[in-house]
GROMACS .gro file of C-alpha atoms in nm:
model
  284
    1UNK     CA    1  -3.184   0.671   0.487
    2UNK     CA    2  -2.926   0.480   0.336
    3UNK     CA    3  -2.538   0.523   0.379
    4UNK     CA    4  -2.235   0.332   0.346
    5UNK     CA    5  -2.058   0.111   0.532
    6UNK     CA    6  -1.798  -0.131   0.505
    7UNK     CA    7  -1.547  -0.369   0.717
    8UNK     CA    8  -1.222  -0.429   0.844
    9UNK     CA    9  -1.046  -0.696   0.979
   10UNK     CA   10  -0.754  -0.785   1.124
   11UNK     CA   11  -0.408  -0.720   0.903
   12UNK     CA   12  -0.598  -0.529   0.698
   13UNK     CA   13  -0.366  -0.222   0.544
   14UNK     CA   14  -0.470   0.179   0.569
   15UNK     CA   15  -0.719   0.159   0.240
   16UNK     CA   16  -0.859  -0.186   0.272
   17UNK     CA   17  -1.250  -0.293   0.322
   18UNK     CA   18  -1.467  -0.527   0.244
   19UNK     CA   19  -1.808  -0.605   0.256
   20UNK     CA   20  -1.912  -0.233   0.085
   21UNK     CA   21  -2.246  -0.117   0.020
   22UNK     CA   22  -2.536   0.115   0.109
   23UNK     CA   23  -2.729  -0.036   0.432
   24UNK     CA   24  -3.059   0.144   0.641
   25UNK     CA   25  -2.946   0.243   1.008
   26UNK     CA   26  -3.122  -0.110   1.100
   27UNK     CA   27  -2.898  -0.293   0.890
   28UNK     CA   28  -2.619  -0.110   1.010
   29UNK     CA   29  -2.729  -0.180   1.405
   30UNK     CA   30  -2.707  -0.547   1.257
   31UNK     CA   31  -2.389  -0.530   1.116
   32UNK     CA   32  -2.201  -0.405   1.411
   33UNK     CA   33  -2.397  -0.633   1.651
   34UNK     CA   34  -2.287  -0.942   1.501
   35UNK     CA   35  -1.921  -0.835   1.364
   36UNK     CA   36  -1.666  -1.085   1.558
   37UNK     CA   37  -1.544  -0.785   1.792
   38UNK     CA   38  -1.403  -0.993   2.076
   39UNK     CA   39  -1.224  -1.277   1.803
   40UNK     CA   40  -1.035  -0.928   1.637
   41UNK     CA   41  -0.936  -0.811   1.989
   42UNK     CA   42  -0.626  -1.078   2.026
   43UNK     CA   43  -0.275  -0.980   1.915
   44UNK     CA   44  -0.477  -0.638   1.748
   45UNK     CA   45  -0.249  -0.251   1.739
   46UNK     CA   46  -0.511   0.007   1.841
   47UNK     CA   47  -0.578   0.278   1.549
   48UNK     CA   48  -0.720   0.437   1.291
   49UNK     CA   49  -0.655   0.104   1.109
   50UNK     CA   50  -0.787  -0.197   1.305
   51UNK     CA   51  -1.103  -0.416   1.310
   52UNK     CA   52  -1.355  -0.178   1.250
   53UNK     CA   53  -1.720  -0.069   1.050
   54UNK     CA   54  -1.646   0.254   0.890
   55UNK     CA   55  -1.964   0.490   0.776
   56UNK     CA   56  -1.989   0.775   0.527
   57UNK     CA   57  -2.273   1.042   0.447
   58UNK     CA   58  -2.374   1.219   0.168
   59UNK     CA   59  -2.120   1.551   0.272
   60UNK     CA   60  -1.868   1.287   0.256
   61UNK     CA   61  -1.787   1.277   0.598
   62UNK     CA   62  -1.669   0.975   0.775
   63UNK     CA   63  -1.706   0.766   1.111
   64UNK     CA   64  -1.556   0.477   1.202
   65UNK     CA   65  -1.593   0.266   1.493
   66UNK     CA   66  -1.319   0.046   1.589
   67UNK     CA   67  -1.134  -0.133   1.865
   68UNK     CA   68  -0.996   0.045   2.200
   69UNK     CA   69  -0.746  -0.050   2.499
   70UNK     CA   70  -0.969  -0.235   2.811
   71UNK     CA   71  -1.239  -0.342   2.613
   72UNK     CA   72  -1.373  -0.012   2.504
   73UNK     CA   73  -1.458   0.114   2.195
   74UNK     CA   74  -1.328   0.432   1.944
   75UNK     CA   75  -1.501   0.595   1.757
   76UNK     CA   76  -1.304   0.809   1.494
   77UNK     CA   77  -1.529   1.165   1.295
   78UNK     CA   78  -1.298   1.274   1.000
   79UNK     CA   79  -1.582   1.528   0.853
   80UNK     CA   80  -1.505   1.631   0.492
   81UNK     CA   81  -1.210   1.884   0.468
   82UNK     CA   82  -1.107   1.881   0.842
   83UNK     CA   83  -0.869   1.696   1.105
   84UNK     CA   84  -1.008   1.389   1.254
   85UNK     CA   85  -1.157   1.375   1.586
   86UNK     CA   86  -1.211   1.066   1.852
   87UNK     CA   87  -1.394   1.002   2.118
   88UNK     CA   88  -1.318   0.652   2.341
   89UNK     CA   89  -1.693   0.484   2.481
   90UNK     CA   90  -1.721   0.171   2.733
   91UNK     CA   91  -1.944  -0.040   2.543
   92UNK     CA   92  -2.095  -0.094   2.188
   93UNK     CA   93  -2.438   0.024   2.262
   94UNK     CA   94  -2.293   0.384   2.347
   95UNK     CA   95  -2.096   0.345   2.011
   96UNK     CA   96  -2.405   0.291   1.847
   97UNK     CA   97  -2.601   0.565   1.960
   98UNK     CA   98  -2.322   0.787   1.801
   99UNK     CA   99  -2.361   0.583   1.471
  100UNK     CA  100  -2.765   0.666   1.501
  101UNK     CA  101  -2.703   1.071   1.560
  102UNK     CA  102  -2.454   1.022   1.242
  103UNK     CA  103  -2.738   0.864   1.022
  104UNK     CA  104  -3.012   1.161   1.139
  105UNK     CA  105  -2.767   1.421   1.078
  106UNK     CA  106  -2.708   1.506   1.421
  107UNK     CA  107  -2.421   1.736   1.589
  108UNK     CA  108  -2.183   1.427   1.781
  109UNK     CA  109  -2.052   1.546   2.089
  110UNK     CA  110  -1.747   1.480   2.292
  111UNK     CA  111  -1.501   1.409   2.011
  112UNK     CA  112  -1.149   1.543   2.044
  113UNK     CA  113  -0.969   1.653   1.770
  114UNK     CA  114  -0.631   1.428   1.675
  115UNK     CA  115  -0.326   1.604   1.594
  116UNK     CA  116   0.001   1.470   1.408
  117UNK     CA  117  -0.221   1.240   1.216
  118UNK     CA  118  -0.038   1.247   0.852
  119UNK     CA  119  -0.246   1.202   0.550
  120UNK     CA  120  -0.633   1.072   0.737
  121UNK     CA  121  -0.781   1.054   0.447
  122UNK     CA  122  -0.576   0.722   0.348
  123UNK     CA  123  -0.737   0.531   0.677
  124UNK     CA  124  -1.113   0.650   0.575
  125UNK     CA  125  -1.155   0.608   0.159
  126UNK     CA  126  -1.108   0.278  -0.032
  127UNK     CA  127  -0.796   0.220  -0.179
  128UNK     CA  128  -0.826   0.007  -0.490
  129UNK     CA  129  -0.487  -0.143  -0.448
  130UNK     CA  130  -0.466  -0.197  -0.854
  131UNK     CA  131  -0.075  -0.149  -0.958
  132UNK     CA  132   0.041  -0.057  -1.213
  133UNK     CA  133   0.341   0.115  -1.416
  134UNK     CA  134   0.244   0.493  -1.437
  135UNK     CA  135   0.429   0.804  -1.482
  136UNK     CA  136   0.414   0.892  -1.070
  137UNK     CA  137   0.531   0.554  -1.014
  138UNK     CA  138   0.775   0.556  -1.221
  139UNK     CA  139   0.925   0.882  -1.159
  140UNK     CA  140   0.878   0.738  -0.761
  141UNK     CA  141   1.083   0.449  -0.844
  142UNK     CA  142   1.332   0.639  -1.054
  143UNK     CA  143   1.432   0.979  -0.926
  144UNK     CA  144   1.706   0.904  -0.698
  145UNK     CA  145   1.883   0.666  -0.919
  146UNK     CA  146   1.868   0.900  -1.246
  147UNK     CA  147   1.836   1.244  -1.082
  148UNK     CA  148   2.071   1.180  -0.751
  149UNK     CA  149   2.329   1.005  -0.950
  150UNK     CA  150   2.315   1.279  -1.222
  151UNK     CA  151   2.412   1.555  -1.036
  152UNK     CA  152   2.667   1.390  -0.875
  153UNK     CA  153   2.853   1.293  -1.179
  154UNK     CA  154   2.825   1.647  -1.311
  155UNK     CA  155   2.920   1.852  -0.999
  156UNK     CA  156   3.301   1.803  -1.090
  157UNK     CA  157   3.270   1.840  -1.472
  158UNK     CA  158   3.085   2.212  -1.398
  159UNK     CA  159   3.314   2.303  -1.177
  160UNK     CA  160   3.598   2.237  -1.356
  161UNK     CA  161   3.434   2.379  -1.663
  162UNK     CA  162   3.598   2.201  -1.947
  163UNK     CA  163   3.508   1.947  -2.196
  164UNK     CA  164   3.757   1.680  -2.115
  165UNK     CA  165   3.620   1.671  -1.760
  166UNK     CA  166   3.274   1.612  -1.931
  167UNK     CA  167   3.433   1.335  -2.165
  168UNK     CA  168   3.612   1.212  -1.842
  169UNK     CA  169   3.290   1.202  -1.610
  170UNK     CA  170   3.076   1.042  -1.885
  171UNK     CA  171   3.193   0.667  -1.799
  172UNK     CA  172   3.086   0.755  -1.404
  173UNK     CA  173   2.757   0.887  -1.571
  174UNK     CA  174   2.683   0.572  -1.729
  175UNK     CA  175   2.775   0.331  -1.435
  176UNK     CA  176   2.602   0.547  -1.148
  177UNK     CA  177   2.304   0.636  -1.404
  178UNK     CA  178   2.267   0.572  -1.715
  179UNK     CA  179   2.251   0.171  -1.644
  180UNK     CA  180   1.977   0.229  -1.403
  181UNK     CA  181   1.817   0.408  -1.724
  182UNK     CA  182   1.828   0.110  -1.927
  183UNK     CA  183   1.656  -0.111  -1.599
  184UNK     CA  184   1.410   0.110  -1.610
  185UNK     CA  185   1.316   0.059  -1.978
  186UNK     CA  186   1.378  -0.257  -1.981
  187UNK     CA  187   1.131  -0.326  -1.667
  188UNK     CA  188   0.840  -0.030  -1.784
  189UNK     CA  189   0.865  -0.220  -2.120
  190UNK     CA  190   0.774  -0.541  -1.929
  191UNK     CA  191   0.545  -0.420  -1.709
  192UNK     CA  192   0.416  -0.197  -1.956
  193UNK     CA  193   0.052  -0.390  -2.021
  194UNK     CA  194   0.038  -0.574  -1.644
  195UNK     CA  195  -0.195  -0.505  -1.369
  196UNK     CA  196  -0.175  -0.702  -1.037
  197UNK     CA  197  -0.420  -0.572  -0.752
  198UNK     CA  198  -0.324  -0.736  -0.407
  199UNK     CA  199  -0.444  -0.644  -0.089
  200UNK     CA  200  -0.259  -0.743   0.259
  201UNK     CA  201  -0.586  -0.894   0.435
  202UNK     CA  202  -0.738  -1.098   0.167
  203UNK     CA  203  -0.632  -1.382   0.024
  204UNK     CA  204  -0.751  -1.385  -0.342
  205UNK     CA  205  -0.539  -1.132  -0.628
  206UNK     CA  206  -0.546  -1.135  -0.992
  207UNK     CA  207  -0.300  -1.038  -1.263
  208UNK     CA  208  -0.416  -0.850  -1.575
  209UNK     CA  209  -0.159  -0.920  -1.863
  210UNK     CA  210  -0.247  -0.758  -2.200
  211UNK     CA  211  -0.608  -0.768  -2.095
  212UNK     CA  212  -0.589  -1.162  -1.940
  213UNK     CA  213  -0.714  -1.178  -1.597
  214UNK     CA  214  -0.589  -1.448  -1.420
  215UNK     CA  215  -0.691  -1.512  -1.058
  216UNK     CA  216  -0.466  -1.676  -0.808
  217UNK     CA  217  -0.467  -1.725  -0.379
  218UNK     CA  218  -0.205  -1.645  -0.165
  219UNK     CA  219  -0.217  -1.990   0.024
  220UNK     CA  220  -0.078  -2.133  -0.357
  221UNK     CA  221   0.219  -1.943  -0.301
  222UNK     CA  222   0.514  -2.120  -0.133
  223UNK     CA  223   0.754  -1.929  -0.196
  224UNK     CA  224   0.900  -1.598  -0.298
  225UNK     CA  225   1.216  -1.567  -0.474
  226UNK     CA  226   1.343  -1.234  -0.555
  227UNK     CA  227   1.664  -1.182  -0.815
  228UNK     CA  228   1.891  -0.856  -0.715
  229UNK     CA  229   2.262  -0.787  -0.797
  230UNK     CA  230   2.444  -0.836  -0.475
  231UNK     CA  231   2.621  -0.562  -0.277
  232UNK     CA  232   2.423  -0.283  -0.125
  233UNK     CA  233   2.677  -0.041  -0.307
  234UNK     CA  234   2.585  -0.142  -0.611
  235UNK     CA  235   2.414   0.139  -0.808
  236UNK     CA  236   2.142  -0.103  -0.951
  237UNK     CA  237   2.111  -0.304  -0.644
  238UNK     CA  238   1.717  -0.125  -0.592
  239UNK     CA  239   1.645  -0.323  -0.949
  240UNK     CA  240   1.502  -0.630  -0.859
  241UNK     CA  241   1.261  -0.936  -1.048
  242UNK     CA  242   1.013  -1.078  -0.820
  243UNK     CA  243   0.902  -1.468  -0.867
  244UNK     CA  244   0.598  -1.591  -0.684
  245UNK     CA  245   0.674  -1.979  -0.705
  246UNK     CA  246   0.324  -2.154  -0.692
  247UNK     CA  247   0.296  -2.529  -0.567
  248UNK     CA  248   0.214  -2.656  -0.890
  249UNK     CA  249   0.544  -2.488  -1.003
  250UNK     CA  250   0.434  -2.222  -1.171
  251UNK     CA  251   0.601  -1.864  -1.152
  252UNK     CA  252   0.437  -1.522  -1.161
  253UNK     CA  253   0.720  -1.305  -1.286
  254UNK     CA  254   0.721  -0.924  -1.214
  255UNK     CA  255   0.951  -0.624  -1.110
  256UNK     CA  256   0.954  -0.340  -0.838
  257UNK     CA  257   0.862  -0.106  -1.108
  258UNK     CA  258   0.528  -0.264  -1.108
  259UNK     CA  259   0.505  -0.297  -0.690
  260UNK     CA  260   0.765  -0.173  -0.463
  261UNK     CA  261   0.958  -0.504  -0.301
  262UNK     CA  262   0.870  -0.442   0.067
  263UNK     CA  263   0.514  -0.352  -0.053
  264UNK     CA  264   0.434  -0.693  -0.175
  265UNK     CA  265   0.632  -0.880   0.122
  266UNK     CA  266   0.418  -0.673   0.340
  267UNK     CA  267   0.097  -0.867   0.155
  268UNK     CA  268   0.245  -1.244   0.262
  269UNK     CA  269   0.326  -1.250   0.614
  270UNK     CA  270   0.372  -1.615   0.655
  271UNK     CA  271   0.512  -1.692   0.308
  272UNK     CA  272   0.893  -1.804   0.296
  273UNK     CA  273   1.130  -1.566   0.112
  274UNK     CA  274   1.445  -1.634  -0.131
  275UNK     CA  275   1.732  -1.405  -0.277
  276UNK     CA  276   1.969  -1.508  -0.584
  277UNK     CA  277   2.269  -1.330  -0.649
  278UNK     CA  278   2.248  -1.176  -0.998
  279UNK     CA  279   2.463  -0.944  -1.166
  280UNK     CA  280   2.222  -0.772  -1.439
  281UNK     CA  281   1.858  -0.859  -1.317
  282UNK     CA  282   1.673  -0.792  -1.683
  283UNK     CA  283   1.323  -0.877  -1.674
  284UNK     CA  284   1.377  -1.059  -2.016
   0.00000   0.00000   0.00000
């Protein structure tokens, strides 16, 4: 019987694996025999995210077995359309007899349901990590600065109920609102044919630009430099242009429409980090 299985490593993000594809239960005795378990111990957080070999069935449920505290083992069942479960085992050969009854289709025992686990399913199925500028994210990246700001420069116009109060309120409109309207025009018109998929625990991504794929590596990247008006007060502060300076000089230009800031800073842990002042960051 076949099923797949796939990897993480360390610093890898909920979502991330490697190494995917349909393997026999031999092959997948193999694979967790000679997976580096001891090397992905040091400096590790224990969880359902961690150095791990993660298995699925045909009823699309999942196991995964992964790191635990004192040199044990978890194993973590998230069967289709329920809570996950865990059970803790000494060593690998006890993991692996669960990983055996999971390939025959046998009933595991002595798993203990989780609770307060938010969203499982995000720690279990591949994530392709492929951003992009689509309605969700923009509404994601837009509803607080159009909608929040909105209201607010309304509430005294409707309560007041006349139409110089509306005429009056407009110029607050446009400052709290309607210029984070035009960023976000401006940056979905830029971002409106680019792709960039980027992963936290690999070093290879690509950008897709009007259909041109170009591949880069993290290690190429010395620096990030990221352009934002100044003053956290500022009602377009959030609006920011992201530079990934390359050591042949080269910069890949994009905005937080496209990726959210933190999310891509999250992806280069040991890469050095830049702000410039700038009053109106445009992408173009």
């Amino acid at each position: 019987m076949l099923l797949q299985s796939k990897i993480q490593y360390k610093h890898y993000e909920p979502g991330e694996f490697t190494s995917i594809a349909e393997r026999t239960l031999a092959e997948a005795e193999e694979l967790i025999n000679t997976y580096p378990w001891e090397a992905q111990r040091y400096h590790q957080p224990i969880g359902f995210t961690s150095p791990s070999i993660s298995f699925r069935n045909m009823e699309g449920d999942h196991l995964k077995l992964a790191l635990g505290y004192n040199q044990k083992f978890n194993l973590y069942l998230f069967p289709a359309q329920q809570k996950p479960r865990k059970k803790t085992v000494a060593d690998l050969e006890s993991a692996i007899k669960d990983v055996r009854d999971f390939y025959h289709g046998n009933e595991l025992e002595g798993f203990k349901q989780e609770r307060f686990v938010f969203n499982p399913k995000k720690h279990f199925e591949t994530k392709s990590f492929e951003y992009q500028v689509t309605p969700k994210r923009a509404w994601a990246f837009s509803w607080f600065r159009l909608g929040f700001f909105t209201l607010l420069t309304l509430y005294f116009p409707i309560y007041e109920g006349t139409a110089f109060a509306f005429a009056a309120f407009f110029p607050f409109w446009f400052v709290f609102a309607g210029v984070n309207l035009i960023f976000l025009i401006n940056y979905w018109w830029y971002e409106r044919d680019t792709i960039i998929k980027i992963t936290a625990g690999q070093d290879n991504f690509w950008i897709s630009r009007n259909g041109n794929v170009l591949h880069y590596n993290k290690k190429d990247v010395k620096e990030i430099r990221y352009y934002k008006s100044p003053g956290n007060r500022n009602p377009w502060s959030d609006n920011i242009i992201i530079e990934l300076i390359l050591r042949d000089g080269q910069a890949l230009k994009f905005t937080n429409l496209l990726i959210p800031f933190y999310t891509l800073l999250g992806k280069f842990q040991n890469t050095p980090s830049n702000c410039i002042d700038k009053a109106f960051p445009f992408a173009r």
